[in-house]
Coordinates of C-alpha atoms in Angstrom, one line a residue:
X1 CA 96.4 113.7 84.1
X2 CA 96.9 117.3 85.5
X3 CA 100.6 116.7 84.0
X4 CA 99.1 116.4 81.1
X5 CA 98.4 119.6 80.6
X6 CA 100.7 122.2 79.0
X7 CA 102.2 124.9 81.2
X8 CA 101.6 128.1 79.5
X9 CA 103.3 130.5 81.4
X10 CA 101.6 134.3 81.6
X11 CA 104.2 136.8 80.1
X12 CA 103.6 140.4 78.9
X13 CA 100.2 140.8 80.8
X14 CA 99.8 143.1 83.7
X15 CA 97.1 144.6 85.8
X16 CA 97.2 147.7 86.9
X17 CA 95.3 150.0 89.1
X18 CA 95.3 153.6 87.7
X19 CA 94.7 157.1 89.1
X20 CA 92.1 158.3 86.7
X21 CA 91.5 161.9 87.9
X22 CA 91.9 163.7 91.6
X23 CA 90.2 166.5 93.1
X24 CA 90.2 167.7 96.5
X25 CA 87.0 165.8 97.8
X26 CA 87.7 162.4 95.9
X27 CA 89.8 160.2 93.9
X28 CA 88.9 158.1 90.9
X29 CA 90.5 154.7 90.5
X30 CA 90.2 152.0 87.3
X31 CA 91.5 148.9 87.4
X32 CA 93.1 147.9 83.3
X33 CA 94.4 144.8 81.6
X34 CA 97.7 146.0 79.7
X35 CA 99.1 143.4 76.8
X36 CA 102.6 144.4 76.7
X37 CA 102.9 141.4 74.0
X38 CA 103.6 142.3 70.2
X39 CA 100.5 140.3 69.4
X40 CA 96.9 139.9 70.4
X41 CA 95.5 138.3 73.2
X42 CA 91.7 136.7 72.2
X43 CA 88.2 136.0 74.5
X44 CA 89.8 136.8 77.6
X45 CA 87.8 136.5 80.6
X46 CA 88.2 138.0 84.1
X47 CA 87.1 137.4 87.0
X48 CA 87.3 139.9 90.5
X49 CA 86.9 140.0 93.7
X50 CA 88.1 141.5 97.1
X51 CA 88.3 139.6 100.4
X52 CA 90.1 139.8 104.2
X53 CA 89.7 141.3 106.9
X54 CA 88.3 144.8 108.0
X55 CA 87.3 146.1 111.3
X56 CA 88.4 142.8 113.0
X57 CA 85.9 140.6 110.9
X58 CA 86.3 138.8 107.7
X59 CA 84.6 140.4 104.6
X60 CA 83.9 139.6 100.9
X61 CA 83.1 141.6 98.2
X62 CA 81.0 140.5 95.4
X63 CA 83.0 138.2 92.3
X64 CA 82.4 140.1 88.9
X65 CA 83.1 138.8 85.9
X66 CA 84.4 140.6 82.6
X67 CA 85.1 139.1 79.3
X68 CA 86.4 141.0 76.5
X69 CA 86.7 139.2 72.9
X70 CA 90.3 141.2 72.3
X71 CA 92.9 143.3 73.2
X72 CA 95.6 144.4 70.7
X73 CA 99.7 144.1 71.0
X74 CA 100.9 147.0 73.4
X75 CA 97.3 148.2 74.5
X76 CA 94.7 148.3 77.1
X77 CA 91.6 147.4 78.1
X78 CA 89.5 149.1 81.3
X79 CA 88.2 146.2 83.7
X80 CA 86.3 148.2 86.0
X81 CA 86.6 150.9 88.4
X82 CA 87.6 150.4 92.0
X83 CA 86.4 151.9 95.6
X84 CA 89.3 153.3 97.5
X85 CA 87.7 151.6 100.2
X86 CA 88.6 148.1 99.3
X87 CA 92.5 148.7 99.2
X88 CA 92.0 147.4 102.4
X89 CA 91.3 144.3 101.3
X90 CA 92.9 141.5 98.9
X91 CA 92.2 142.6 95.4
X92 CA 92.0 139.5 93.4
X93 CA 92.2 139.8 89.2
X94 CA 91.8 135.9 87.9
X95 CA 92.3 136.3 83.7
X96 CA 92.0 133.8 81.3
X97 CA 93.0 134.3 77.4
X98 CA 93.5 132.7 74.7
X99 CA 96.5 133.0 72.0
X100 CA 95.8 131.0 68.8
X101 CA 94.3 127.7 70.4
X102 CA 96.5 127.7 73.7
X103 CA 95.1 129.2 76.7
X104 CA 96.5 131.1 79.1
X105 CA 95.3 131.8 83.0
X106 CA 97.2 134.2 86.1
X107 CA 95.6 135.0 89.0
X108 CA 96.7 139.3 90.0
X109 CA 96.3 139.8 93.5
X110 CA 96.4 143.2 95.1
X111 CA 96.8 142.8 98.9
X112 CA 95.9 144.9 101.6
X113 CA 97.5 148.5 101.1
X114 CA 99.6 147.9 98.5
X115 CA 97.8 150.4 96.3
X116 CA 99.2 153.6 98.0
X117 CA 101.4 156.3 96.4
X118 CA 105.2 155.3 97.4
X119 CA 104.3 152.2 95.1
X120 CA 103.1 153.9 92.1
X121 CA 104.9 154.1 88.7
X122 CA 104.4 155.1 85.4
X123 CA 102.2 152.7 83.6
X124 CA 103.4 151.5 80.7
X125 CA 101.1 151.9 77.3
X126 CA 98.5 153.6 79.6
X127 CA 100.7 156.7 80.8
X128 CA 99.1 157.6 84.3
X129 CA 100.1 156.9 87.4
X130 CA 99.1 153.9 89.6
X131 CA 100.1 149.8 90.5
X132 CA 101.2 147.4 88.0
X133 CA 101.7 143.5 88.9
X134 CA 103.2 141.9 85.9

């Protein structure tokens, strides 16, 4: 039955976490959905959460959930901001959209220290600096 199913495949959509602004006491971090597609992407829901291990015992932040009902081609949309203090932890972006009547679902995970500075880039459509998976 599982065959069944089509297999949309997730292309054009990235999460990235973004340096917002930076001062000498603290940094502010947001985590964005970008559609690099042409087109729109409709009722797209996310879920996040962070999980692993810190201080030699397993931890587990609490699962949010986002929906958004669109996101134009080549645009963003802010998910949420994001403690510094988690990049210790998996970072775990689940999205679900639809495009016409087909839907589409990824999970984005961020894992442990992979949100430091020799892996930022230039986002695309947003124009900061920060982590993109694609």
């Amino acid at each position: 039955m599982i065959n069944d199913l089509p297999k949309n495949i997730v292309e054009d959509i990235a999460v990235a976490v973004a340096l917002e602004k930076e001062s000498a006491e603290s940094k502010i971090w947001y985590v964005y959905l970008i559609n690099l597609k042409n087109q729109p992407i409709e009722n797209i829901l996310i879920t996040s959460k962070g999980y692993g291990e810190k201080d030699g015992e397993q931890v587990k932040t609490s699962t949010l959930r986002h929906m958004m009902p669109i996101i134009e081609g080549n645009s963003t949309a802010l998910i949420e901001p994001i403690d510094e203090q988690t990049f210790g932890l998996n970072n775990e972006y689940w999205v679900s959209y639809y495009i016409g009547r087909d839907i589409y679902d990824k999970k984005f995970i961020f894992v442990p220290e992979s949100i430091v500075e020799g892996n930022f880039i230039k986002l695309p459509v947003l124009n900061k600096v920060g982590v993109m998976i694609k």
